[in-house]
Coordinates of C-alpha atoms in Angstrom, one line a residue:
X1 CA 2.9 31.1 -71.9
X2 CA -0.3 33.2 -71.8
X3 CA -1.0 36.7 -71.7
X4 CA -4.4 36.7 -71.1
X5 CA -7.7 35.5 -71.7
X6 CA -10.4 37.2 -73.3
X7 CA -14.1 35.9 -72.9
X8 CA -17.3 37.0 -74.7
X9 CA -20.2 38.6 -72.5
X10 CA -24.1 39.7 -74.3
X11 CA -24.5 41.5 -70.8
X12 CA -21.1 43.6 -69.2
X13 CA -23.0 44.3 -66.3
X14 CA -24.0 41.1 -65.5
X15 CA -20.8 39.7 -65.8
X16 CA -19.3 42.2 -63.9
X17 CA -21.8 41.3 -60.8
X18 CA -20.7 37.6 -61.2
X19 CA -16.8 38.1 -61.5
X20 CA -16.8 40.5 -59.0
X21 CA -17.9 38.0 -56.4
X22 CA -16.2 35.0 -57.6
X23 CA -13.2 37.0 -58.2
X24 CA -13.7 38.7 -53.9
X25 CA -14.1 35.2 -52.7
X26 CA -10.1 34.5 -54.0
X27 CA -9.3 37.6 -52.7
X28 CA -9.2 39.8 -56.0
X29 CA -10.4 42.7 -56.9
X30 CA -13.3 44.3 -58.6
X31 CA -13.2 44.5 -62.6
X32 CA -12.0 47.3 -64.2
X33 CA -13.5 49.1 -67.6
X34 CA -11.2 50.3 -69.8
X35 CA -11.4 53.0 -72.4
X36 CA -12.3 50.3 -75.1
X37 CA -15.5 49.2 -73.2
X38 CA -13.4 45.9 -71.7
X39 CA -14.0 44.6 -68.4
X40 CA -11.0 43.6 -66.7
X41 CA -9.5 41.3 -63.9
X42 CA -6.1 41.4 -63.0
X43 CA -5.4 38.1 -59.8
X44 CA -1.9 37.0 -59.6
X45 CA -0.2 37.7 -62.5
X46 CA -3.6 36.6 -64.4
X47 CA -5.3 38.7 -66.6
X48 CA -8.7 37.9 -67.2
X49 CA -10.6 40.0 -70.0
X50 CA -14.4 40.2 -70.5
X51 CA -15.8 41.5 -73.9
X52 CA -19.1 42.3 -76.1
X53 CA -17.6 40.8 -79.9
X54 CA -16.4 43.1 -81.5
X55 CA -18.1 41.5 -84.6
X56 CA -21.8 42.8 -83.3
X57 CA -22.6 39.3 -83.2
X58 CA -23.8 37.5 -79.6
X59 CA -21.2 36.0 -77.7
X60 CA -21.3 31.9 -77.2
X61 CA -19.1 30.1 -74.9
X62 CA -16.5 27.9 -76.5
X63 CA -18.0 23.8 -76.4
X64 CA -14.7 22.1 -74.6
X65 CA -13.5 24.6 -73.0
X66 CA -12.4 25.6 -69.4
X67 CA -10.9 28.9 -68.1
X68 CA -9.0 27.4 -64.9
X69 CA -8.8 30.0 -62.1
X70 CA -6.2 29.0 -59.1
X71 CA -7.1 29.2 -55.7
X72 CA -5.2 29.4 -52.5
X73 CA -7.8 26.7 -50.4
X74 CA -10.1 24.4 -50.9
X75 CA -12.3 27.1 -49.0
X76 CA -11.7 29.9 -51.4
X77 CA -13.2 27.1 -54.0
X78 CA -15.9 27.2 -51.7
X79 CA -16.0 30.6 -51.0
X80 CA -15.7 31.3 -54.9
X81 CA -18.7 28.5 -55.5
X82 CA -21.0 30.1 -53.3
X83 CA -20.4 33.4 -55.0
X84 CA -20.9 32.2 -58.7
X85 CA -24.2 30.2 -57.7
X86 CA -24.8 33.4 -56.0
X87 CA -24.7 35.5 -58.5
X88 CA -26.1 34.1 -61.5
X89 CA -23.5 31.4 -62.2
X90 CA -24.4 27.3 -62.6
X91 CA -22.8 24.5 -60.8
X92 CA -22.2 22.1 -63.1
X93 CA -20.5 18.4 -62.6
X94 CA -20.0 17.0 -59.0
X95 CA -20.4 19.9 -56.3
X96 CA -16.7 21.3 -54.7
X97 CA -14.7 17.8 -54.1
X98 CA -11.1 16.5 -53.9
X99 CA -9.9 15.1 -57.2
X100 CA -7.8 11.5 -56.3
X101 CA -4.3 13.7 -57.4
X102 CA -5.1 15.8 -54.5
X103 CA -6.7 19.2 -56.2
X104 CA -10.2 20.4 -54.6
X105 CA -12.2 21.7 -57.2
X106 CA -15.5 23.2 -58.3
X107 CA -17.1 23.9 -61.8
X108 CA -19.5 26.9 -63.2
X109 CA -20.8 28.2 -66.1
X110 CA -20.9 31.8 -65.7
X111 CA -24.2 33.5 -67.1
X112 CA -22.8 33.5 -70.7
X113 CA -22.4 30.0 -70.5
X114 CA -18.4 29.7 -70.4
X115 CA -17.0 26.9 -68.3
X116 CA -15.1 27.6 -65.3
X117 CA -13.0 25.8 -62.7
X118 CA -11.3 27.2 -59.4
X119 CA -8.7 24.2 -58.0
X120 CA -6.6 24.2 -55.5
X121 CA -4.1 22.0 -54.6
X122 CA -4.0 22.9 -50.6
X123 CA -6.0 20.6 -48.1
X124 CA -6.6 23.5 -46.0

């Protein structure tokens, strides 16, 4: 159903240090820049697009919103937890814990402020 999605950043850099861990500890890889100043992140089919608005205005995160990010194990929520408080992400609701239907999960904001949420539904 989705193509992609596209996130506003006031700091590329930045968020380039903090996806590029979160995105290592599922086993990604690092972001890529493309011609139009984009930072890019290509996991599993996903396409996950950083931007500066192209409005000139600052970029807020959206109030309600989640970006979902699957992971393989409930350690690569870990693993992908770790790295966001790391690297200038903020935990945010309960710490990394199995939801009754079974999914492990962990939330961040990144350091824009979007919401974020790696689940996965292995036990392992």
């Amino acid at each position: 159903m989705f193509t992609h999605i596209m996130i506003g950043s006031n700091d590329l850099e930045r968020s380039r240090r903090f996806y590029d861990a979160t995105f290592a500890a599922l086993g990604g890889k690092p972001g890529e820049m493309d011609a139009r100043g984009r930072l890019i992140y290509l996991h599993e089919g996903g396409r996950l697009m950083i931007t500066t608005p192209i409005d000139g205005k600052p970029a807020t995160a959206a109030n309600g919103g989640t970006i979902g990010i699957a992971a393989a194990s409930r350690d690569h929520v870990f693993a992908w937890h770790a790295a966001g408080t790391a690297y200038g992400g903020t935990a945010i609701e309960s710490p990394p814990t199995e939801r009754p239907n079974g999914a492990f999960v962990a939330y961040l904001r990144d350091p824009d402020g979007n919401k974020l949420s790696a689940r996965s539904h292995s036990t392992k």
